[in-house]
Amino acid sequence: MAESKDDKDNNSKLASCDAYFETVQARKKLPHSLQETLTSAFGRIPASSFPKVPGGKVIEIEADTTVCHAVKVLSECNIMSAPVRNPDAGDGLDWKKRYLGIIDYAAIILWVLESAELAAVAISASTATAAGIGAGAVGAIGAVALGVTGPAAIAGLTAAAVGAAVAGGVAADRGVGKDAPTAVDSLGNDFYKVILEEEPFRSTTVKTILKSYRWAPFLPVATDGSMLSVLLLLSKYRLRNVPVIEPGKPDVKNFITQSAVVQGLEGCKGRDWFDCIAACPLSDLGLPFMSPDKVICIQSDELILEAFKLMRDNEIGGLPVVEGPKRKIVGNISIRDIRFLLLKRELFNNFRQLTVKDFMMTISSHENSKVMPPITCKSDATLGSVIHHLASKSVHRIYVVENQDDGVVGVITLRDVISCFIYEPPNLFDVYFDSSIKEVLEK
């Protein structure tokens, strides 16, 4: 039987996970006996033993919540993501019906970038309705919009919008696209007016974008499951968070994130096994795993939307902001910074023309907001010092530099740190987990 395109894509993603983890294991210079002992120990620790989220209760977001309100919840609760609950699920015990997925800033970035393109079309036709962009058309147009953010792309997008509108039985103005390139360059207050006040943008729900941008699926581990399974999902299989469910009960008992795990490792100082690994220089662990030519950067004079587009296209959570041919690091842009464009819109009326540097300066000058400065380390640093910086600063990556004026030569992420402490025993995942992981990759 011929392999379907979805199967090929899934196998390719699984191969990518395998290749990453094989690279990690091949480059580590730790005694195999120590790795075996640690992996075995994590395999005996139940997921229920991991510390609960702050406050003891997992923040959940209803599927019919608007995207803009969801951003407000994530920002106010200082979290990167949250499980999405199906309000129509009732009181059943099946978590698969109760939870639809996980909403995070990655999905929101995809939605904002697409909406920016659609808003330009809508503005050039006065309103979204006049442009013929109905709720059903958004998904169809999305396939065209996702790969582009420039003015020229809007002209092409307009044709798609008109076609979708006509197919939907909506009378579209033949001249709707003529002013689109101008509109996209001058987006500001008009964009916010459309995206926050006009349909279909205003009422776009979390459930809607989960269907289109399935970046973070809901894949739980049982309370009696092992921490080894949790750690592998957060490292090898690229999940940023793992919900914990008690068997026979559908509610989420805990929400384990990469950041929480690294903070937990920081709390293990003084234990022989941790101190032994933490004392190792980065080179003994093969860190950074990424070669200098693979590090994705953004120049400070490039547009902020280009930074978010790079994160989207490369499925990464942050970028070093650099200047000059040597790529000297001057800042950091995180995926969660997208919240400022939606929650502090009075600061970014000209956001389509806003550079990364201006974006960072605007936020840092605002009384209650700031962009986290870049956290760096030298290539001869120890793993323990890296873990300390990541945990104490609550950041998700640290950039490796040789000297203060030199460029970025590597990136060490939370995923990389977790990978240093474990390996995957043969045949660890049973049939259920195997199918679940394939489900993760079908997004």
Coordinates of C-alpha atoms in Angstrom, one line a residue:
M1 CA 0.0 0.0 0.0
A2 CA 1.3 3.4 -1.0
E3 CA 2.3 5.7 1.9
S4 CA 0.0 8.7 2.2
K5 CA 1.4 12.3 2.3
D6 CA 0.3 12.6 6.0
D7 CA 2.2 9.4 6.8
K8 CA 5.3 10.6 5.0
D9 CA 5.1 13.9 6.9
N10 CA 4.7 12.2 10.2
N11 CA 7.5 9.7 9.6
S12 CA 9.7 12.7 8.6
K13 CA 8.9 14.5 11.9
L14 CA 9.5 11.3 13.9
A15 CA 12.8 10.9 12.0
S16 CA 13.7 14.5 13.0
C17 CA 13.0 13.7 16.7
D18 CA 15.1 10.6 16.4
A19 CA 17.9 12.4 14.7
Y20 CA 18.0 15.2 17.4
F21 CA 18.0 12.7 20.2
E22 CA 20.6 10.5 18.6
T23 CA 22.8 13.6 18.2
V24 CA 22.4 14.4 21.8
Q25 CA 23.3 10.9 23.0
A26 CA 26.3 10.6 20.6
R27 CA 27.8 13.9 21.8
K28 CA 27.4 13.4 25.6
K29 CA 30.5 12.3 27.4
L30 CA 28.8 11.1 30.5
P31 CA 29.5 7.6 31.9
H32 CA 26.9 5.3 30.5
S33 CA 26.3 3.8 34.0
L34 CA 25.3 7.2 35.3
Q35 CA 22.9 7.8 32.4
E36 CA 21.4 4.3 33.0
T37 CA 21.0 5.0 36.7
L38 CA 19.3 8.4 36.1
T39 CA 17.0 7.1 33.4
S40 CA 16.0 4.1 35.6
A41 CA 15.3 6.5 38.5
F42 CA 13.1 8.8 36.4
G43 CA 11.2 5.8 35.2
R44 CA 10.3 4.9 38.8
I45 CA 9.2 8.4 39.8
P46 CA 5.4 8.9 39.2
A47 CA 4.2 12.0 37.4
S48 CA 2.0 12.7 40.4
S49 CA 5.1 13.5 42.5
F50 CA 6.0 16.6 40.4
P51 CA 5.2 19.9 42.2
K52 CA 1.8 21.4 41.4
V53 CA 1.5 24.6 39.3
P54 CA 1.5 27.9 41.3
G55 CA -1.8 28.2 43.2
G56 CA -2.4 24.5 42.9
K57 CA -5.0 24.8 40.1
V58 CA -4.3 24.5 36.4
I59 CA -5.6 27.5 34.4
E60 CA -8.0 26.4 31.6
I61 CA -9.5 28.4 28.8
E62 CA -13.0 27.6 27.4
A63 CA -13.0 26.8 23.7
D64 CA -15.6 29.5 22.9
T65 CA -13.4 32.3 24.5
T66 CA -12.2 34.9 22.0
V67 CA -8.6 34.9 21.0
C68 CA -8.0 38.4 22.3
H69 CA -9.5 37.5 25.7
A70 CA -7.3 34.3 25.8
V71 CA -4.2 36.5 25.3
K72 CA -5.3 38.6 28.2
V73 CA -5.7 35.4 30.4
L74 CA -2.3 34.1 29.4
S75 CA -0.6 37.5 30.1
E76 CA -2.3 38.2 33.4
C77 CA -1.6 34.7 34.7
N78 CA 2.0 34.9 33.4
I79 CA 1.8 31.6 31.5
M80 CA 2.7 30.5 28.0
S81 CA -0.1 28.1 27.4
A82 CA -3.3 26.6 28.8
P83 CA -5.5 23.5 28.1
V84 CA -8.6 24.3 26.1
R85 CA -11.8 22.9 27.5
N86 CA -14.8 21.9 25.4
P87 CA -17.9 23.6 26.9
D88 CA -20.1 21.1 25.2
A89 CA -18.4 18.0 26.7
G90 CA -20.7 17.8 29.7
D91 CA -19.7 15.8 32.8
G92 CA -18.3 12.8 31.0
L93 CA -15.1 11.1 32.2
D94 CA -13.4 11.0 28.8
W95 CA -10.6 13.6 28.7
K96 CA -10.5 13.2 24.9
K97 CA -13.9 14.8 24.7
R98 CA -13.4 17.3 27.5
Y99 CA -10.2 18.9 26.1
L100 CA -9.7 20.0 22.5
G101 CA -6.0 20.9 22.7
I102 CA -3.7 23.6 24.1
I103 CA -3.7 27.2 23.2
D104 CA -0.3 28.9 23.3
Y105 CA 1.4 32.0 21.9
A106 CA 2.7 30.0 18.8
A107 CA -0.9 29.4 17.6
I108 CA -1.8 33.0 18.4
I109 CA 1.2 34.3 16.3
L110 CA -0.1 32.2 13.3
W111 CA -3.5 33.8 13.7
V112 CA -2.2 37.3 14.1
L113 CA 0.0 37.1 11.0
E114 CA -2.8 35.7 8.9
S115 CA -5.3 38.3 10.3
A116 CA -2.9 41.1 9.5
E117 CA -3.1 40.1 5.8
L118 CA -6.8 39.6 5.8
A119 CA -7.3 42.9 7.7
A120 CA -5.4 44.7 4.9
V121 CA -7.8 43.3 2.4
A122 CA -10.8 44.2 4.6
I123 CA -9.5 47.8 5.1
S124 CA -9.1 48.3 1.3
A125 CA -12.7 47.3 0.9
S126 CA -13.9 49.4 3.9
T127 CA -14.9 46.4 6.1
A128 CA -14.3 42.7 6.4
T129 CA -17.9 42.1 5.2
A130 CA -17.4 44.2 2.1
A131 CA -14.3 42.2 1.3
G132 CA -16.5 39.1 1.4
I133 CA -14.4 37.4 4.0
G134 CA -16.8 35.1 5.9
A135 CA -16.0 32.8 8.7
G136 CA -15.9 29.9 6.3
A137 CA -13.5 31.7 3.9
V138 CA -10.9 32.4 6.5
G139 CA -9.6 28.9 6.5
A140 CA -9.4 28.7 2.7
I141 CA -7.5 32.0 2.5
G142 CA -5.3 31.0 5.3
A143 CA -3.4 28.5 3.2
V144 CA -2.4 31.4 0.9
A145 CA -1.7 33.8 3.6
L146 CA 0.5 31.7 5.9
G147 CA 3.6 31.9 3.8
V148 CA 3.7 35.7 3.3
T149 CA 3.7 38.9 5.1
G150 CA 4.9 41.5 2.5
P151 CA 2.8 44.1 0.6
A152 CA 3.2 42.2 -2.7
A153 CA 1.6 39.1 -1.2
I154 CA -1.5 41.1 -0.2
A155 CA -2.3 41.7 -3.9
G156 CA -2.3 38.0 -4.5
L157 CA -4.2 37.3 -1.3
T158 CA -6.9 39.7 -2.5
A159 CA -7.6 37.5 -5.5
A160 CA -8.0 34.5 -3.2
A161 CA -10.3 36.5 -1.0
V162 CA -12.5 37.6 -3.9
G163 CA -12.6 34.0 -5.2
A164 CA -13.6 32.6 -1.8
A165 CA -16.3 35.3 -1.4
V166 CA -17.8 34.6 -4.8
A167 CA -17.8 30.8 -4.1
G168 CA -19.6 31.6 -0.9
G169 CA -22.3 33.5 -2.6
V170 CA -21.1 36.9 -1.5
A171 CA -21.0 39.7 -4.0
A172 CA -17.5 41.0 -4.0
D173 CA -16.3 44.3 -5.3
R174 CA -14.2 43.7 -8.4
G175 CA -11.9 46.6 -7.3
V176 CA -11.3 45.2 -3.8
G177 CA -7.6 44.5 -4.4
K178 CA -6.4 47.6 -6.1
D179 CA -5.5 49.5 -2.8
A180 CA -4.4 46.4 -0.9
P181 CA -0.6 47.1 -1.1
T182 CA -1.1 50.6 0.2
A183 CA -3.4 49.4 2.9
V184 CA -1.0 46.9 4.3
D185 CA 1.7 49.5 4.5
S186 CA -0.4 51.9 6.5
L187 CA -2.0 49.4 8.9
G188 CA -2.3 50.8 12.4
N189 CA -5.4 51.9 14.1
D190 CA -7.4 50.5 11.2
F191 CA -5.9 47.1 11.7
Y192 CA -6.9 47.1 15.4
K193 CA -10.3 48.4 14.5
V194 CA -10.9 45.5 12.1
I195 CA -9.3 42.8 14.2
L196 CA -11.0 43.8 17.4
E197 CA -14.3 45.3 16.2
E198 CA -15.1 43.8 12.8
E199 CA -16.3 40.3 11.9
P200 CA -15.1 37.6 11.6
F201 CA -11.9 38.7 13.4
R202 CA -13.6 40.1 16.6
S203 CA -15.4 36.9 17.5
T204 CA -12.7 34.5 16.4
T205 CA -12.6 31.9 19.1
V206 CA -9.9 29.7 20.5
K207 CA -11.6 26.6 19.1
T208 CA -11.4 28.1 15.6
I209 CA -7.7 28.7 15.7
L210 CA -7.0 25.3 17.3
K211 CA -8.5 23.7 14.2
S212 CA -6.3 25.7 11.9
Y213 CA -3.1 25.9 13.9
R214 CA -2.7 22.6 15.8
W215 CA 0.7 23.5 17.2
A216 CA 0.2 22.1 20.8
P217 CA -2.0 19.0 21.0
F218 CA -3.5 17.8 24.3
L219 CA -1.4 14.7 25.1
P220 CA -1.7 13.8 28.8
V221 CA 0.3 11.5 31.0
A222 CA -1.5 9.6 33.8
T223 CA -0.7 10.5 37.4
D224 CA 0.8 7.0 37.8
G225 CA 2.8 7.4 34.6
S226 CA 6.5 8.0 34.9
M227 CA 8.5 11.2 34.9
L228 CA 10.7 9.6 32.3
S229 CA 7.8 9.7 29.9
V230 CA 7.1 13.3 30.7
L231 CA 10.8 14.3 30.2
L232 CA 11.0 12.5 26.9
L233 CA 7.9 14.2 25.6
L234 CA 9.4 17.6 26.7
S235 CA 12.7 16.9 25.1
K236 CA 12.9 14.4 22.3
Y237 CA 9.3 14.9 21.1
R238 CA 9.3 18.7 21.3
L239 CA 6.3 19.3 23.5
R240 CA 6.5 22.4 25.6
N241 CA 4.0 21.1 28.2
V242 CA 2.5 17.9 29.4
P243 CA -0.9 17.7 31.1
V244 CA -1.3 15.2 34.0
I245 CA -4.6 13.3 34.3
E246 CA -5.8 11.0 37.1
P247 CA -7.1 7.7 35.6
G248 CA -10.9 7.7 35.7
K249 CA -11.1 11.4 36.2
P250 CA -11.1 13.9 33.3
D251 CA -9.8 17.0 35.0
V252 CA -6.2 18.1 34.6
K253 CA -4.4 17.6 37.9
N254 CA -1.1 19.3 36.8
F255 CA 0.5 21.0 33.9
I256 CA 4.2 20.2 33.6
T257 CA 6.2 22.6 31.4
Q258 CA 9.8 22.6 30.2
S259 CA 10.5 25.6 32.4
A260 CA 9.1 24.0 35.5
V261 CA 11.3 20.9 34.9
V262 CA 14.5 23.0 34.6
Q263 CA 13.5 25.0 37.7
G264 CA 13.1 21.6 39.4
L265 CA 16.5 20.6 38.3
E266 CA 17.9 23.8 39.8
G267 CA 16.4 22.7 43.1
C268 CA 18.4 19.5 43.0
K269 CA 21.7 21.2 43.8
G270 CA 23.6 19.3 46.5
R271 CA 22.5 15.9 45.3
D272 CA 25.4 13.9 44.0
W273 CA 23.9 12.9 40.7
F274 CA 23.0 16.5 39.8
D275 CA 26.2 18.0 41.0
C276 CA 28.2 15.5 38.9
I277 CA 26.4 16.4 35.7
A278 CA 26.1 20.2 36.5
A279 CA 29.8 20.4 37.0
C280 CA 30.5 19.3 33.4
P281 CA 31.5 22.0 30.9
L282 CA 29.1 22.4 28.0
S283 CA 31.5 20.7 25.6
D284 CA 31.3 17.5 27.6
L285 CA 27.6 17.4 26.9
G286 CA 28.0 18.3 23.3
L287 CA 26.3 21.7 23.9
P288 CA 25.3 23.7 22.0
F289 CA 23.8 21.0 19.8
M290 CA 23.2 23.6 17.0
S291 CA 26.2 24.7 14.8
P292 CA 26.8 28.5 14.5
D293 CA 25.6 28.6 10.9
K294 CA 22.2 27.1 11.9
V295 CA 21.4 29.8 14.5
I296 CA 18.5 31.9 13.4
C297 CA 18.8 35.6 14.2
I298 CA 17.0 38.8 13.4
Q299 CA 18.7 42.1 12.7
S300 CA 17.5 45.0 14.9
D301 CA 16.5 47.1 11.9
E302 CA 14.2 44.4 10.4
L303 CA 10.5 44.5 10.9
I304 CA 9.0 43.0 14.1
L305 CA 6.5 41.0 12.1
E306 CA 9.4 39.4 10.2
A307 CA 10.7 38.3 13.6
F308 CA 7.4 36.6 14.5
K309 CA 7.3 35.1 11.0
L310 CA 10.8 33.6 11.5
M311 CA 9.6 32.0 14.7
R312 CA 6.5 30.7 13.1
D313 CA 8.3 29.3 10.0
N314 CA 11.0 27.6 12.1
E315 CA 8.8 26.5 15.0
I316 CA 11.0 28.2 17.6
G317 CA 10.1 30.2 20.6
G318 CA 12.6 33.1 20.4
L319 CA 15.3 34.9 18.5
P320 CA 18.5 36.7 19.3
V321 CA 18.4 40.3 18.1
V322 CA 21.7 41.2 16.5
E323 CA 23.5 44.1 14.8
G324 CA 26.2 44.3 12.2
P325 CA 28.0 41.7 10.1
K326 CA 29.4 40.0 13.2
R327 CA 25.9 39.5 14.5
K328 CA 26.6 41.1 17.9
I329 CA 23.7 40.2 20.2
V330 CA 21.8 43.3 21.5
G331 CA 18.5 41.8 22.5
N332 CA 16.0 39.0 22.5
I333 CA 12.5 38.6 21.1
S334 CA 10.3 35.9 22.5
I335 CA 7.2 34.3 21.1
R336 CA 5.2 35.6 24.0
D337 CA 6.0 39.2 23.1
I338 CA 3.2 39.0 20.5
R339 CA 0.9 39.8 23.5
F340 CA 2.1 43.4 23.4
L341 CA 0.7 43.9 19.9
L342 CA -2.7 42.9 21.1
L343 CA -2.9 44.1 24.7
K344 CA -0.9 47.4 24.3
R345 CA -2.2 48.4 20.9
E346 CA -2.1 52.1 21.8
L347 CA 1.7 51.8 21.7
F348 CA 1.9 50.2 18.2
N349 CA -0.3 52.2 15.8
N350 CA 2.4 51.8 13.1
F351 CA 3.2 48.2 13.8
R352 CA 3.4 47.2 10.2
Q353 CA 6.5 49.5 9.8
L354 CA 7.8 48.9 13.3
T355 CA 11.4 47.6 13.5
V356 CA 12.6 45.1 16.1
K357 CA 14.7 47.8 17.8
D358 CA 11.8 50.2 18.0
F359 CA 9.5 47.4 19.3
M360 CA 12.0 46.6 22.1
M361 CA 12.5 50.3 23.0
T362 CA 8.8 51.0 23.1
I363 CA 8.2 48.1 25.5
S364 CA 11.1 48.9 27.7
S365 CA 10.0 52.5 28.1
H366 CA 6.5 51.5 29.1
E367 CA 6.1 51.6 32.9
N368 CA 4.7 48.1 33.5
S369 CA 6.3 46.2 30.6
K370 CA 9.8 45.2 29.6
V371 CA 11.5 42.9 27.1
M372 CA 13.9 40.5 28.8
P373 CA 17.5 41.3 27.8
P374 CA 19.4 38.4 26.2
I375 CA 21.0 35.9 28.6
T376 CA 24.4 34.8 27.4
C377 CA 27.1 32.4 28.4
K378 CA 30.6 31.5 27.2
S379 CA 31.3 28.2 25.5
D380 CA 33.4 27.1 28.5
A381 CA 30.5 27.5 31.0
T382 CA 29.2 24.6 33.0
L383 CA 25.8 23.0 32.6
G384 CA 25.0 24.0 36.2
S385 CA 25.5 27.7 35.5
V386 CA 23.3 27.5 32.4
I387 CA 20.5 25.8 34.4
H388 CA 20.9 28.5 37.1
H389 CA 20.5 31.3 34.6
L390 CA 17.5 29.6 32.9
A391 CA 15.7 29.0 36.2
S392 CA 16.5 32.2 38.0
K393 CA 15.7 34.4 35.1
S394 CA 12.7 32.3 34.0
V395 CA 13.9 32.4 30.4
H396 CA 13.6 29.6 27.8
R397 CA 17.0 29.9 26.0
I398 CA 20.5 31.1 26.6
Y399 CA 22.8 32.3 23.8
V400 CA 26.4 31.2 23.6
V401 CA 29.0 33.8 22.7
E402 CA 32.8 33.7 22.7
N403 CA 33.4 37.3 23.6
Q404 CA 31.2 40.3 24.4
D405 CA 31.6 41.8 20.9
D406 CA 31.3 38.5 19.0
G407 CA 28.3 37.1 17.4
V408 CA 26.0 34.3 18.6
V409 CA 27.7 30.9 18.1
G410 CA 25.0 28.7 19.6
V411 CA 21.7 28.5 21.5
I412 CA 20.9 26.2 24.4
T413 CA 17.2 25.7 25.1
L414 CA 15.2 24.1 27.9
R415 CA 14.7 21.1 25.6
D416 CA 18.5 20.7 25.3
V417 CA 19.0 20.9 29.0
I418 CA 16.4 18.2 29.8
S419 CA 17.8 16.0 27.1
C420 CA 21.2 15.9 28.9
F421 CA 19.7 14.0 31.8
I422 CA 18.0 11.1 30.1
Y423 CA 18.0 8.7 27.2
E424 CA 15.2 6.6 25.7
P425 CA 15.3 2.9 26.6
P426 CA 14.3 0.5 23.8
N427 CA 10.6 -0.1 23.5
L428 CA 9.7 2.4 26.2
F429 CA 6.5 3.6 24.6
D430 CA 3.6 1.1 24.3
V431 CA 1.0 1.0 21.6
Y432 CA -1.0 3.8 23.1
F433 CA 1.9 6.2 23.4
D434 CA 3.1 5.3 19.9
S435 CA -0.2 6.3 18.4
S436 CA -0.4 9.4 20.6
I437 CA 3.0 10.6 19.5
K438 CA 2.0 10.2 15.9
E439 CA -1.1 12.3 16.8
V440 CA 1.2 15.0 18.1
L441 CA 3.0 15.1 14.8
E442 CA -0.2 15.4 12.7
K443 CA -0.4 19.1 13.1

